[in-house]
Each structure stands twice: as C-alpha cells, then as structure tokens.
Coordinates of C-alpha atoms in Angstrom, one line a residue:
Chain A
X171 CA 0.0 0.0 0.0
X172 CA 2.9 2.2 1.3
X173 CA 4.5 1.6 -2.1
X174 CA 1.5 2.2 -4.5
X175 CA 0.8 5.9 -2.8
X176 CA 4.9 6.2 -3.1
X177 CA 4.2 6.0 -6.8
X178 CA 1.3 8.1 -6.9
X179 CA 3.3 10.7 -5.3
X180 CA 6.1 10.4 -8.2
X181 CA 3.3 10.6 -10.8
X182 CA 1.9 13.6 -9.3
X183 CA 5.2 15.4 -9.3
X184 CA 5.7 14.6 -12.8
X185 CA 2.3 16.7 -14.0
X186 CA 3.2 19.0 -11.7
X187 CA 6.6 19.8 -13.2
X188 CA 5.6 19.1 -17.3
X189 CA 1.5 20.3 -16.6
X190 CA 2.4 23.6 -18.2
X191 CA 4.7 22.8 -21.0
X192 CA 2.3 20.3 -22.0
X193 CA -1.1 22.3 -21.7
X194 CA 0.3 25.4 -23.3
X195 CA 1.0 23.1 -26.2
X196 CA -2.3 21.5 -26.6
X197 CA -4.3 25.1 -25.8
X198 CA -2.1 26.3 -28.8
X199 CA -2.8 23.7 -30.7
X200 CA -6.1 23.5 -29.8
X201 CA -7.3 26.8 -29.6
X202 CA -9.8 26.1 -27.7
X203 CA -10.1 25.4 -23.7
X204 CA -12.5 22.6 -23.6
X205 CA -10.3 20.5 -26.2
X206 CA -7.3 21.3 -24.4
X207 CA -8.6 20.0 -20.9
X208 CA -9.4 16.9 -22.8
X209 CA -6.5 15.9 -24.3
X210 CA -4.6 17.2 -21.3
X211 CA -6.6 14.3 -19.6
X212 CA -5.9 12.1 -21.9
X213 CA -2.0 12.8 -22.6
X214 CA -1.2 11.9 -18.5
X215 CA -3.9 9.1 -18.3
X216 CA -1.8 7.3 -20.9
X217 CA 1.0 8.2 -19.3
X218 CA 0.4 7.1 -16.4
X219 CA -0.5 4.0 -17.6
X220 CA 3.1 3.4 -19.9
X221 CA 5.1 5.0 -17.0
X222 CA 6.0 1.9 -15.2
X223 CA 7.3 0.5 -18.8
X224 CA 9.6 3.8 -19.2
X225 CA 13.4 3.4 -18.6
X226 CA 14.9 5.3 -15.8
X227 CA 17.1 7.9 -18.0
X228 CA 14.3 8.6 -20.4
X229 CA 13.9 12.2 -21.2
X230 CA 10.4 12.4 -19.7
X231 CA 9.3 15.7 -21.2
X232 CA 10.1 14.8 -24.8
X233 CA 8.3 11.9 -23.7
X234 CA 5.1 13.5 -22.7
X235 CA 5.1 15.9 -25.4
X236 CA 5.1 12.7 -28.0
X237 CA 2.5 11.8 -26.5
X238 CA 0.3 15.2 -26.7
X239 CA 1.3 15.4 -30.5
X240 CA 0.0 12.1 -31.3
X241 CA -3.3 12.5 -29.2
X242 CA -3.4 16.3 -31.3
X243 CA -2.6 14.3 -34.3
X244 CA -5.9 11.6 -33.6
X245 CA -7.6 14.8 -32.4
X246 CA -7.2 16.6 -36.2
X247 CA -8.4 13.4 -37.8
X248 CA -11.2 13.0 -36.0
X249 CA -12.3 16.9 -36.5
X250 CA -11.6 16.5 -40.3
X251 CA -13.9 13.6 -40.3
X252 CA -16.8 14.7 -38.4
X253 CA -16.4 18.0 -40.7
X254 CA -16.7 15.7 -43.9
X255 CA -20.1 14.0 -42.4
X256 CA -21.2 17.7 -41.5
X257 CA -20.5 19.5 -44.4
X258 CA -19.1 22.3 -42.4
X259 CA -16.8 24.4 -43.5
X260 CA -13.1 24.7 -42.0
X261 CA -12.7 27.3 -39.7
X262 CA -16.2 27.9 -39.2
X263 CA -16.9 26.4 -36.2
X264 CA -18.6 28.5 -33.3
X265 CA -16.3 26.9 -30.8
X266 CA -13.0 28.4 -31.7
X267 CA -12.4 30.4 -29.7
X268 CA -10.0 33.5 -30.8
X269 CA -8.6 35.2 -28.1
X270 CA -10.1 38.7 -27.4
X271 CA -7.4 40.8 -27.4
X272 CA -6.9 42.2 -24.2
X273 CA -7.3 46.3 -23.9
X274 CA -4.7 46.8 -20.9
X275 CA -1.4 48.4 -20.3
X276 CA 0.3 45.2 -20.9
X277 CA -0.3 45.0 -24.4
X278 CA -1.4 48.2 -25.6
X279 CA 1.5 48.7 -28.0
X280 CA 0.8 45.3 -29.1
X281 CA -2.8 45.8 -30.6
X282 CA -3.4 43.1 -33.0
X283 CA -7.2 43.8 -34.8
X284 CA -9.5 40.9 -34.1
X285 CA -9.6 40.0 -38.2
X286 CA -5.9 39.9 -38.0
X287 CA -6.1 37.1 -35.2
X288 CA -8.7 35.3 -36.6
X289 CA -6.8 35.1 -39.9
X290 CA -3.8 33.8 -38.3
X291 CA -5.9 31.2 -36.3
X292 CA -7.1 29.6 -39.0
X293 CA -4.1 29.8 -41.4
X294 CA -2.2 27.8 -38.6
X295 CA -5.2 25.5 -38.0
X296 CA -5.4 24.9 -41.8
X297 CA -1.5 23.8 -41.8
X298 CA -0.4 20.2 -42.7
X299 CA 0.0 18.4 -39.0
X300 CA 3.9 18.5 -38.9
X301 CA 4.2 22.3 -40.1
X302 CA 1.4 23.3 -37.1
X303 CA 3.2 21.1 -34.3
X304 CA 6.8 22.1 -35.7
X305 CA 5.3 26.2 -35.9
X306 CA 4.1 26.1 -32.7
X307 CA 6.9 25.1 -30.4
X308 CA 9.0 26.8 -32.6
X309 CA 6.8 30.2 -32.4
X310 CA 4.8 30.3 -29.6
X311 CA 7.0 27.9 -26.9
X312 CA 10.2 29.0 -27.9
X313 CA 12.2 25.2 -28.4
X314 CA 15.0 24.5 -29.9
X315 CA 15.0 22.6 -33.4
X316 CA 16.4 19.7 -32.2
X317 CA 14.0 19.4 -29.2
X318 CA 11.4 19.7 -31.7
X319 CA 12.9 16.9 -34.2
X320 CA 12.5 14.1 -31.3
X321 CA 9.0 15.1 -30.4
X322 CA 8.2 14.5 -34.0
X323 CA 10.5 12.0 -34.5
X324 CA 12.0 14.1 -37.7
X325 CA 15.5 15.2 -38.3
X326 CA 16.5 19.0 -37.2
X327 CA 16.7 20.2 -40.6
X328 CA 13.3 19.0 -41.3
X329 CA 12.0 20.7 -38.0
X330 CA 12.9 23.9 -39.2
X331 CA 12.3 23.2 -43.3
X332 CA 8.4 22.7 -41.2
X333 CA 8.5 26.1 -39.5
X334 CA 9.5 28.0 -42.5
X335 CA 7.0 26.8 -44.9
X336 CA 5.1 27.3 -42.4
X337 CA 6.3 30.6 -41.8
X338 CA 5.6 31.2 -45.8
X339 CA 2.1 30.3 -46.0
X340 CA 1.0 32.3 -43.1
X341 CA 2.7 35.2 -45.0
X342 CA 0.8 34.9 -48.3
X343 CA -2.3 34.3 -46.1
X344 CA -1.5 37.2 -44.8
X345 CA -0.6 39.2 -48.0
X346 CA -4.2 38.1 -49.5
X347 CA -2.5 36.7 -52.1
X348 CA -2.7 33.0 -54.0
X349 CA 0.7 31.4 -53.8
X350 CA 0.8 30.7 -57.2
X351 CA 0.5 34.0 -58.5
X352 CA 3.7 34.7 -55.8
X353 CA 5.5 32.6 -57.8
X354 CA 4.9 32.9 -60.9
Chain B
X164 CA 24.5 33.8 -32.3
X165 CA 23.7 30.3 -32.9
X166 CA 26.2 27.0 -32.3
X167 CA 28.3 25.1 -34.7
X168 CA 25.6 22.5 -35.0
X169 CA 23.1 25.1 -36.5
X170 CA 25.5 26.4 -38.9
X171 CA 25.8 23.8 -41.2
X172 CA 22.1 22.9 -41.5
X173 CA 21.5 26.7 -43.2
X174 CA 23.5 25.0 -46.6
X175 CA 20.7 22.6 -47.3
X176 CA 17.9 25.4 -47.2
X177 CA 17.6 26.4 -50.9
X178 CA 13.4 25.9 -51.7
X179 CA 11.6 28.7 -52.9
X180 CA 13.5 30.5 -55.4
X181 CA 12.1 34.0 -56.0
X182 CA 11.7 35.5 -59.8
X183 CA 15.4 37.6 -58.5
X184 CA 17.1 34.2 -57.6
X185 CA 17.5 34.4 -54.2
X186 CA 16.3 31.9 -51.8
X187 CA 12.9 32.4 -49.6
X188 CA 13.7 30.7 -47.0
X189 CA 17.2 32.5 -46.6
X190 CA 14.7 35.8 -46.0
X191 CA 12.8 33.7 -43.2
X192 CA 15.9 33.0 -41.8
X193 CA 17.4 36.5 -41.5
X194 CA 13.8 37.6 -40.1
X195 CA 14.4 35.1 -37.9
X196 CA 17.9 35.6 -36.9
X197 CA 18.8 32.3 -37.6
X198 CA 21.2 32.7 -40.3
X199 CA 25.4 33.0 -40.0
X200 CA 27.3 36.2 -40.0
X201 CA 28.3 35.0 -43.1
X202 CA 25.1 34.1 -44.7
X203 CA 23.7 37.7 -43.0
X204 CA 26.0 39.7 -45.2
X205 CA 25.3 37.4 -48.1
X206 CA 21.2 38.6 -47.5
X207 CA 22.4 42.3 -46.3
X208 CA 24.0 42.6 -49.8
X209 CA 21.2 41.2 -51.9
X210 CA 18.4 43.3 -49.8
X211 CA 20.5 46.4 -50.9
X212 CA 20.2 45.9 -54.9
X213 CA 16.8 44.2 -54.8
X214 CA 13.5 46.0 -53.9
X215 CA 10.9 43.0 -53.9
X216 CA 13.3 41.1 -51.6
X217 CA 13.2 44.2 -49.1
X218 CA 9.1 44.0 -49.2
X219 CA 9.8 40.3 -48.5
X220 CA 11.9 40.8 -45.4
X221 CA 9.2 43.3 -44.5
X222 CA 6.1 41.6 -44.7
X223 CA 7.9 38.7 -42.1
X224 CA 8.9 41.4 -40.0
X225 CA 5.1 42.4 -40.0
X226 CA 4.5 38.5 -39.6
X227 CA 6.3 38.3 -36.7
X228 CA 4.8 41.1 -35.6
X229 CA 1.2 39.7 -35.4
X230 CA 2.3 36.8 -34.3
X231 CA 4.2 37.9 -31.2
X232 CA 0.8 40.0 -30.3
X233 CA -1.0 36.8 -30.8
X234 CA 1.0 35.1 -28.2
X235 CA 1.0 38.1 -25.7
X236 CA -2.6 38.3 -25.6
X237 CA -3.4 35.2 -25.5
X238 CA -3.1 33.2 -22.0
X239 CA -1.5 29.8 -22.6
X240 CA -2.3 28.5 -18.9
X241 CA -5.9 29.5 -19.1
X242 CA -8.3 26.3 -18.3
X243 CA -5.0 24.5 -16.5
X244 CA -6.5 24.0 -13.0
X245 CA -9.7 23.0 -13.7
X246 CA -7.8 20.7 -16.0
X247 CA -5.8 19.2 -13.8
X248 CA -8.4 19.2 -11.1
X249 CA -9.9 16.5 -13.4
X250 CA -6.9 15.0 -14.1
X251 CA -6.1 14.0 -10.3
X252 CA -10.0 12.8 -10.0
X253 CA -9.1 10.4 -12.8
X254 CA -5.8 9.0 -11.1
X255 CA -7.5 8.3 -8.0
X256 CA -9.5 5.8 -9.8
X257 CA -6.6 4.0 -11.5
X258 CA -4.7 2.4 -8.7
X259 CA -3.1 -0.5 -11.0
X260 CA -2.8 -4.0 -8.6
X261 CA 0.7 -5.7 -7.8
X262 CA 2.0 -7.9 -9.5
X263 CA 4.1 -9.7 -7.3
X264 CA 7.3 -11.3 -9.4
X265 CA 10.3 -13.6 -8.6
X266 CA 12.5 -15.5 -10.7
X267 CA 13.2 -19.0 -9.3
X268 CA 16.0 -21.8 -10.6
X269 CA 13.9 -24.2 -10.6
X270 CA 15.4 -28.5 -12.1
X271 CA 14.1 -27.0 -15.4
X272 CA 15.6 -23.5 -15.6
X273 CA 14.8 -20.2 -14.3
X274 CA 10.9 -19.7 -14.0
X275 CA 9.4 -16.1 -13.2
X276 CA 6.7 -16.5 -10.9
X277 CA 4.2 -13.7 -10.7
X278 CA 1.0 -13.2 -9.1
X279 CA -1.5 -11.0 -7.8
X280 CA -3.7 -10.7 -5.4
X281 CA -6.6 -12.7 -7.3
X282 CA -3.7 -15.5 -7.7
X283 CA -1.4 -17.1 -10.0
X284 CA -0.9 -15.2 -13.2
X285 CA 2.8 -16.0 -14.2
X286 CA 5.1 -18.7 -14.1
X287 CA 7.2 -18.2 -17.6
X288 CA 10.1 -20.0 -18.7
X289 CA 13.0 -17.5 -18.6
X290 CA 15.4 -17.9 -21.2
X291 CA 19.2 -17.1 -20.8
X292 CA 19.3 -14.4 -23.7
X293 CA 16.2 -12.5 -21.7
X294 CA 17.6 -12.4 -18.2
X295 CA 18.0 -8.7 -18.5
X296 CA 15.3 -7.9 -20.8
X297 CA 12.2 -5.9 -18.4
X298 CA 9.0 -7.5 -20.0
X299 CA 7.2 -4.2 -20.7
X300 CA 3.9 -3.4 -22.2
X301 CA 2.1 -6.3 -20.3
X302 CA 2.9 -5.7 -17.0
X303 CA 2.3 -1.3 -17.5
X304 CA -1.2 -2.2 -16.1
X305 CA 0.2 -3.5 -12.9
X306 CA 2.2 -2.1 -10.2
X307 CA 5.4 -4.3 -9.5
X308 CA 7.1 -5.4 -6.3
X309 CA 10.0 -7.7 -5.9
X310 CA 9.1 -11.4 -4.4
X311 CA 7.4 -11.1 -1.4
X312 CA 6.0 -13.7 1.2
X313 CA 3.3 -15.2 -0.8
X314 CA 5.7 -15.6 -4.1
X315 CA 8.1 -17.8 -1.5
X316 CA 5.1 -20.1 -0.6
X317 CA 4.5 -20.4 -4.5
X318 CA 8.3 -21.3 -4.9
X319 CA 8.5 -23.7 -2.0
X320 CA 4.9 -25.7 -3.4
X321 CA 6.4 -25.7 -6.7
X322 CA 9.7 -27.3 -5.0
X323 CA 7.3 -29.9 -3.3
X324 CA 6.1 -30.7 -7.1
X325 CA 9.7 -31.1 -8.4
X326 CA 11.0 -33.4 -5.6
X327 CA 7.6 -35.7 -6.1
X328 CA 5.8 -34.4 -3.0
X329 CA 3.3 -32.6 -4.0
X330 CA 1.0 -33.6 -7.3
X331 CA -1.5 -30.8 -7.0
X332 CA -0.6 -27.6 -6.8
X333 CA -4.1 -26.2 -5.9
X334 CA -3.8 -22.8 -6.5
X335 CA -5.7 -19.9 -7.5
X336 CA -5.3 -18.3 -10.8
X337 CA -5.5 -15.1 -12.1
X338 CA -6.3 -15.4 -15.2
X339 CA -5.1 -11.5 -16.8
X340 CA -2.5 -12.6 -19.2
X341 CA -4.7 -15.0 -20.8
X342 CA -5.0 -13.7 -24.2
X343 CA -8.7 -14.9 -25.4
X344 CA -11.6 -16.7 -23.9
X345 CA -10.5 -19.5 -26.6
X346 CA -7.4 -19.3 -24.5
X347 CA -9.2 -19.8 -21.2
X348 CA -11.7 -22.2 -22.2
X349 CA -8.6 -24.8 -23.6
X350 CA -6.7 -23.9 -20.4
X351 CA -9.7 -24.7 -17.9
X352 CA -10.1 -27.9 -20.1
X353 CA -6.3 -28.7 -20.0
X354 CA -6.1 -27.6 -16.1
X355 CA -8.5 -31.0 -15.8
X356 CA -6.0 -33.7 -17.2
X357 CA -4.6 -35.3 -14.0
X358 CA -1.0 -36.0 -12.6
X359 CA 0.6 -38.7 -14.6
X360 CA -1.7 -39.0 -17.9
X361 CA -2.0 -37.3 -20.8
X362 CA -4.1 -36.7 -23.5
X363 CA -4.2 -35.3 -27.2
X364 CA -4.6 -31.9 -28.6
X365 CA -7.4 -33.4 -30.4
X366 CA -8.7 -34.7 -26.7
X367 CA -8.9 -30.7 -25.6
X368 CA -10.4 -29.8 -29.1
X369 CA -12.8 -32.5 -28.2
X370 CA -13.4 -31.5 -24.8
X371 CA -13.9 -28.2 -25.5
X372 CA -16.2 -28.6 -28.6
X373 CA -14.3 -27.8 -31.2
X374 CA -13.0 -30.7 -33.3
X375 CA -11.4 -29.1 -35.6
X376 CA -9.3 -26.4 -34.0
X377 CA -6.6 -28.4 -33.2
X378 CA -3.9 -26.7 -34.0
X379 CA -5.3 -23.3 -32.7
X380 CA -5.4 -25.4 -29.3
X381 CA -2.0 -26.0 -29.8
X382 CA -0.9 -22.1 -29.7
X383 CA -3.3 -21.6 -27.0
X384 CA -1.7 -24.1 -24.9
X385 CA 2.2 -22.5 -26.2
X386 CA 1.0 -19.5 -24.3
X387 CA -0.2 -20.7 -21.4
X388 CA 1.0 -18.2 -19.2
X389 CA 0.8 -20.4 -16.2
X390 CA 2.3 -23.8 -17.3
X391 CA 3.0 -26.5 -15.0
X392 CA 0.2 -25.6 -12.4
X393 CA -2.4 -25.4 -15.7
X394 CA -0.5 -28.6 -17.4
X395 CA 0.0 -28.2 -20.9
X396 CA 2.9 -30.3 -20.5
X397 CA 0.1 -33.4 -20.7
X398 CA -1.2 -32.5 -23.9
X399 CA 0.5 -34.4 -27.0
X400 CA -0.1 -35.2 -30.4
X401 CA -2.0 -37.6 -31.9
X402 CA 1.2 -40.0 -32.9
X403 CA 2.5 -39.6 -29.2
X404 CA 5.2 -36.8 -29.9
X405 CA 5.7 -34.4 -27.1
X406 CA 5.7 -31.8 -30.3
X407 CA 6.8 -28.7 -28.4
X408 CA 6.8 -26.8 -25.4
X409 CA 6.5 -23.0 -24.5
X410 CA 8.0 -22.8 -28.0
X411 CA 11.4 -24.7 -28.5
X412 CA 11.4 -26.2 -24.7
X413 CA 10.9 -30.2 -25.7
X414 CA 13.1 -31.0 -23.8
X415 CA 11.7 -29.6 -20.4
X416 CA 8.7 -31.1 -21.2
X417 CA 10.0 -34.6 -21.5
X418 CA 11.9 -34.1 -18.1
X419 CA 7.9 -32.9 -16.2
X420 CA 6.4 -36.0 -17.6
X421 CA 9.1 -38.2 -16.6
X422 CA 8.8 -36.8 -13.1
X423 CA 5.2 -37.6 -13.3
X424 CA 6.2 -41.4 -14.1
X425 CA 5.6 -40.8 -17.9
X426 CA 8.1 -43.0 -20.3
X427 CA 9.4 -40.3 -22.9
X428 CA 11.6 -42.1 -25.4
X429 CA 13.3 -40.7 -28.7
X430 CA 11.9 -41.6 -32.0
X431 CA 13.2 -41.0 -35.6
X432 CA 10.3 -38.2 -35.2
X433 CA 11.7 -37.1 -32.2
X434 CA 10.7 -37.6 -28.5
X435 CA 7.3 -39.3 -27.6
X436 CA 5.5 -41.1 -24.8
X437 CA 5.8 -45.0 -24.7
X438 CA 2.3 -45.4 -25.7
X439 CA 3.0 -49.3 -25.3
X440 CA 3.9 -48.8 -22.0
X441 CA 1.4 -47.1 -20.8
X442 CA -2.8 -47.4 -19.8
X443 CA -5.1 -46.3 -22.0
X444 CA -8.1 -45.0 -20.0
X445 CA -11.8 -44.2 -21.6
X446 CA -12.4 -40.9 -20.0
X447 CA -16.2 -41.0 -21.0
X448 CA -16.6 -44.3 -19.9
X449 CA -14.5 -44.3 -17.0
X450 CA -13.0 -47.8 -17.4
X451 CA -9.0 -48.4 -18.5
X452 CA -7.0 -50.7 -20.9
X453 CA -4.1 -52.5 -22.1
X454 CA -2.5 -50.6 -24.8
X455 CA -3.2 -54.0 -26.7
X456 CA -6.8 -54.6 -25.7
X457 CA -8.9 -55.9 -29.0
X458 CA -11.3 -53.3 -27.9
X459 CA -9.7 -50.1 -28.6
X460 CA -11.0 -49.3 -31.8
X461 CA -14.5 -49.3 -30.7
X462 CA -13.8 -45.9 -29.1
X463 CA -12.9 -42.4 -30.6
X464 CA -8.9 -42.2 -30.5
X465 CA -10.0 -38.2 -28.6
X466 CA -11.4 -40.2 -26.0
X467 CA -8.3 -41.8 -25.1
X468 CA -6.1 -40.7 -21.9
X469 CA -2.5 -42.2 -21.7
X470 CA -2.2 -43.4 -17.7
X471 CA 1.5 -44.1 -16.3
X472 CA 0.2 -46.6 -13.6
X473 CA -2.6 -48.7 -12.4
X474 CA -2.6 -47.3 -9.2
X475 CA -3.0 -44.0 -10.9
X476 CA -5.8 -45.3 -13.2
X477 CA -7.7 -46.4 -10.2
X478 CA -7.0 -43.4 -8.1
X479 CA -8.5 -41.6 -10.8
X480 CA -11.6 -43.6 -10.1
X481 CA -11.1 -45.8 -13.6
X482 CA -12.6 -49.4 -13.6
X483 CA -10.3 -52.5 -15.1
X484 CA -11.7 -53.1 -18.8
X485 CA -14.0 -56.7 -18.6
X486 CA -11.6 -57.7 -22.1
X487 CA -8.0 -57.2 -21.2
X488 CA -8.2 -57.1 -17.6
X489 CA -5.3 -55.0 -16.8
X490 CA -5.3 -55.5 -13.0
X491 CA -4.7 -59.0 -13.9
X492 CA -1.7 -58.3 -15.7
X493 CA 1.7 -56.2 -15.2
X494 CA 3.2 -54.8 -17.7
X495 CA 6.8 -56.7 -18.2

C-alpha cells in the first residue's frame, strides 16, 4: 500500500513539473479550452498507464510531449472527419475560440485587430500536422529545433524546413494573395 | 549567435527560389535571426540591390509582428487548473494492482513467478538471452514489487512438485494474461487432465467442442501463461510426440512428464511417450485398458487418456476393462 501511494506521489510530481509545457502546447494547438482540458486528460492518463514501462534515463518531457502530438494528431483526424459528415466548412466552427485581445497596459503597444487574429488562427489550424506542431513550439514555446525533431521523431533540418514553410504560408495568407501568383 | 551545429544545417535550405534568384527561405531565416554572419552579409548585400526582396523581409517582419501579439494576448495557462483538477479525480481511480514477481531456478531452468492478489498469473520460462530484458507493455497495467512472502510459498509448493511431493498444486489463478476466452476455455479444459496422464490436442479440441481447432489449441496451450500448475505439458499429439513446449522447450517437457512417471523415449520423429507402455483410460466411460486390448478401436482415439500406472488409473476412479483385464496383468 505504502508503495503504491509512493508512486502516486512520483506521478503527481511529474504533472506538476511538465503540466504547463504540456497544456500550453495542446491550448495552442487547440485553440480552444474545452479541447485542451481533454487531451490534457488524456495525454497523462496514458502516461500514467506506460510510465511503469519507461526506462529510468528517459527524457520524460520529450516523452510527454510525443504523446500530446500524437493525441493532437488523432484529435485533427477526427475533427476533419466529423467535418466531412457535417459538411461544415473549415474554420467555421462556433467553438474556436479566438482570443479577445486584451485592452490593458500590458499589451497596448501590441494591438493586434481581431480579423488579423482570426486570420492567423485559421491559417495555422489549416496547416499540414507536422508544419502546425513544428510552428508552434517553434513560435509560440520557444524550443530548440532539435528538441522539436525528437517530439516529432524528424531530423533538425526538417523541424525547421516545417516552421519556414510554415512561416511562408502564413505570409501569403496574410498578404491576401494566392501562392501561385507569388511565384509565378 | 547560434552554435556550430546550427551552422551547417543553413546550406541545405535552398526551396523557394524567387523570380530575383534568391532563396525564400534565406529571408525567413534573417527575419528570424537564424542565419550566420556570413550568410547575413550574403542577404544584407542582396536586400540592398533588390527591392521586392526588401518588401519580402518586410512583410515577415510584420508576420512576426502579429504573431508575437498573438502570443501576448493570449493566455497559454488558461483552463489548466480545472484541468488538472480532473486530471487528479481520474488517477485516484486507476490504482493499477501488484504484481508480485520472482524469478526461481527451478530442475528445469529459471521460471518467473508472478501473481496477484486474485492469484497465480505467471510462471514463464526465462530464457538465458532474456535475463535482462524488463517485460514491458504487459505488465504497464500493474504495479510491480520484488518477491514477497506469498511468491516464496508459491516457490516452495512448486519445489514440493519437483522433488515428487506434492502432485496438486491447488492454487488460485489469475487469469489476466490470458489472451482470449479460446485461451481460457482450452486452459480450464487442460487444467483437468490429472498428474501422470496425458491426453491429445485433439482430446482438448474434443473436450472443449471444437474438433477441428486443433492446432489453434496448440498455440493456446504454447501460451499458457501459467504452465506447469495449468498442465499443458500433458497434452500431446495424436502420434504420441511431445511436439513442443512453450515454444522450443521439448526438452523440459519430456523431463515434467518423466517426473510424473511418464516413459518419454526418442523416436526417428523425435521424442514421444511410450504409448505401449502405458494405460489407455476411456475418459467418457471411466474404465482403463491395455495398450493391446482388442477393444480399442471401438472408441474415438479423442477419448483416449495415456495413464502411467494402475494405481493412478484407479485413483482416478477408472474401472479394469471386462476384455483385457489390466489389474490381472503387469506390464513386463
């Protein structure tokens, strides 16, 4: 008995010290809060049911975080399916949420118009799966490429390769323009 | 300034040509400030003779921009407690059981012995290139603990089976690594053949009622996960050939059913039981036989049991046949 709350205890610390890595990621991904709880549920449930299995020098955040991107990545599949049967157009959806920008102090300087934000959202939901999970750790957590390669399993250069075509279709989203006009 | 490491990944970045030449993703970079000193001048130098490349460099700037806003004013952590609220609701429910495990040297080689607290789930045969291999994905749903008190009562009943003591092991079992309910139907069948007899894979097929999965009895019975208590080791083939055991471990088997007074001897086929040395018991009709009794071939071969002794055959509550009387006659 002593044992088993022992390992509870080591569990608990490990969401304590990853919780917010991981839920920033899935919120990002997300967008949206009630998505985010779930998967967050499901990321450490499955966790804690491989953790037993996982070798004592394994790099447990990189860990975690392979599992949030391939619950994100069942989580996409799924959406895109139910949209099929629904007919409903991408992006479209009354539950994603765009964040409000916030009129304080903080962030005055940093007005973003609410189209702009929308825009942006959907761009980066609308990316292929490896471009949005390589974008937004690279973006909006700050990793290194490398760190990002063995969440996705990829090689560095193809981490970042990810984040700049990324980077490039969110540009000529932005710029209003078809791509193939760009180039041609 | 970024490491060595970085440095010569920016070489193998050449997609996107632009209508001047340059490279896109070279742009990106510099935005970026991921590029080398020396690829930076390189950029600096085309910016300052190429106009729609400036425009470029501007329109990520902007990019960036918007993006960094979009981060600011949006808070990562909002919906985390609640989240993890739920999230320590859920845990409390999954308490995984033990899963007691020792490894024993047993006559026949090093077993693992596992169990829980429903019973017996595990005794494996451990094989020499595995000794340091963790069994994983199985056991995630349990929580481990090193031997214990019960697992030493296990070991010291199974020692009482290998020194000829004890003949019935009577234990519990937990049957969670039991792959099927095909599994667990042949293995409550097979757990029925006695000490000292054995019977055909056709005989479980039988027994179960399904004649003609033989062989898919067969692979049931090579995964037993609990062999010697549930006795797969008394199941043969049709010919007599011990055929296999937990995989390549004949041999073992032929040294359990000698310890049970079974004759094993090599064939050109390899090893089988002395079917002419042994009883051949009617387990329908109860009653037992000379392996040369002209009755034989009245009954279904299925039927048939293969007993090591009289005494056994009568202990097991099976009458002399009224043709051959075999408790009139010893074998020589």
């Amino acid at each position: 008995m002593a044992q088993q709350q022992e390992e509870r205890q080591v569990f608990a610390d490990i969401v304590t010290l990853h919780q917010h890595v991981v839920y920033r990621y899935l919120l990002r991904f997300t967008g949206n809060v009630h998505d985010a709880q779930d998967l967050f549920q499901d990321t450490f449930l499955r966790a804690h049911r491989a953790y037993a299995a996982l070798p004592a020098d394994a790099d447990v955040c990189a860990w975690l975080m392979r599992i949030a991107i391939n619950l994100t990545k069942n989580y996409i599949r799924d959406r895109q399916r139910r949209r099929r049967v629904m007919l409903e157009p991408v992006g479209k959806r009354a539950d994603d949420e765009i964040p409000e920008p916030k009129d304080n102090a903080d962030t005055e300087g940093l007005m973003i118009s609410r189209d702009i934000a929308r825009t942006l959202q959907t761009a980066i939901a609308a990316l292929p799966f490896h471009q949005r999970v390589a974008f937004t750790q690279r973006q909006f957590e700050g990793l290194e490429y490398a760190t990002i390669a063995t969440h996705l399993g990829c090689s560095q250069e193809s981490a970042r390769a990810h984040v700049y075509q990324a980077l490039r279709k969110l540009r000529l989203v932005l710029d209003g323009t078809d791509a193939r006009e760009q180039r041609g | 300034m970024l490491g060595n490491k970085e440095d010569n990944i920016m070489p193998t970045i050449h997609a996107h040509s632009l209508p001047c030449g340059f490279t896109e993703d070279l742009l990106i970079a510099e935005t970026l400030a991921e590029t080398t000193p020396a690829l930076s001048q390189q950029v600096a130098a085309h910016l300052a003779s190429c106009a729609s490349c400036r425009t470029l460099v501007e329109r990520y700037r902007g990019l960036q921009t918007h993006l960094h806003t979009l981060a600011a004013t949006d808070n990562a952590q909002r919906g985390l407690p609640q989240a993890r609220q739920r999230l320590d609701a859920q845990l409390a429910l999954h308490t995984r059981p033990r899963l007691q495990v020792e490894i024993w040297h047993s006559p026949v080689g090093d077993l693992r012995i596992g169990r829980t607290a429903k019973g017996v789930a595990l005794v494996e045969f451990v094989r020499p290139d595995e000794q340091t291999v963790v069994p994983t994905q199985r056991w995630n749903e349990f929580t481990l603990e090193n031997g214990g008190l019960e697992v030493q009562t296990l070991i010291g009943q199974l020692e009482g089976y290998f020194d000829g003591q004890t003949q019935d092991l009577a234990w519990h079992v937990d049957d969670v690594f039991m792959r099927s309910d095909f599994q667990r139907t042949v293995l409550h069948a097979t757990a029925e053949v006695p000490y000292g007899t054995v019977v055909t894979y056709q005989a479980i097929a039988d027994t179960i009622g399904q004649s003609k999965a033989v062989r898919a009895v067969a692979q049931a019975l090579r995964h037993n996960p609990v062999p010697i208590h549930i006795p797969c080791h008394r199941v043969i083939g049709s010919d007599g050939a011990l055929t296999g055991y937990a995989g390549n471990l004949v041999d073992i088997k032929k040294k359990i059913l000698e310890l049970e007074g079974i004759p094993v001897v090599a064939t050109d086929k390899g090893l089988a039981i002395a079917r002419g040395q042994m009883y051949i018991g009617w387990r329908r009709d109860r009653y037992f036989c000379l392996p040369r009794c002209t009755t034989l071939k009245e009954q279904s071969a299925g039927d048939r049991a293969f007993i090591a002794s009289r005494t056994r055959a009568e202990a097991m509550g099976y009458r002399p046949c009224d043709v051959c009387h075999p408790d009139l006659q010893l074998f020589s």
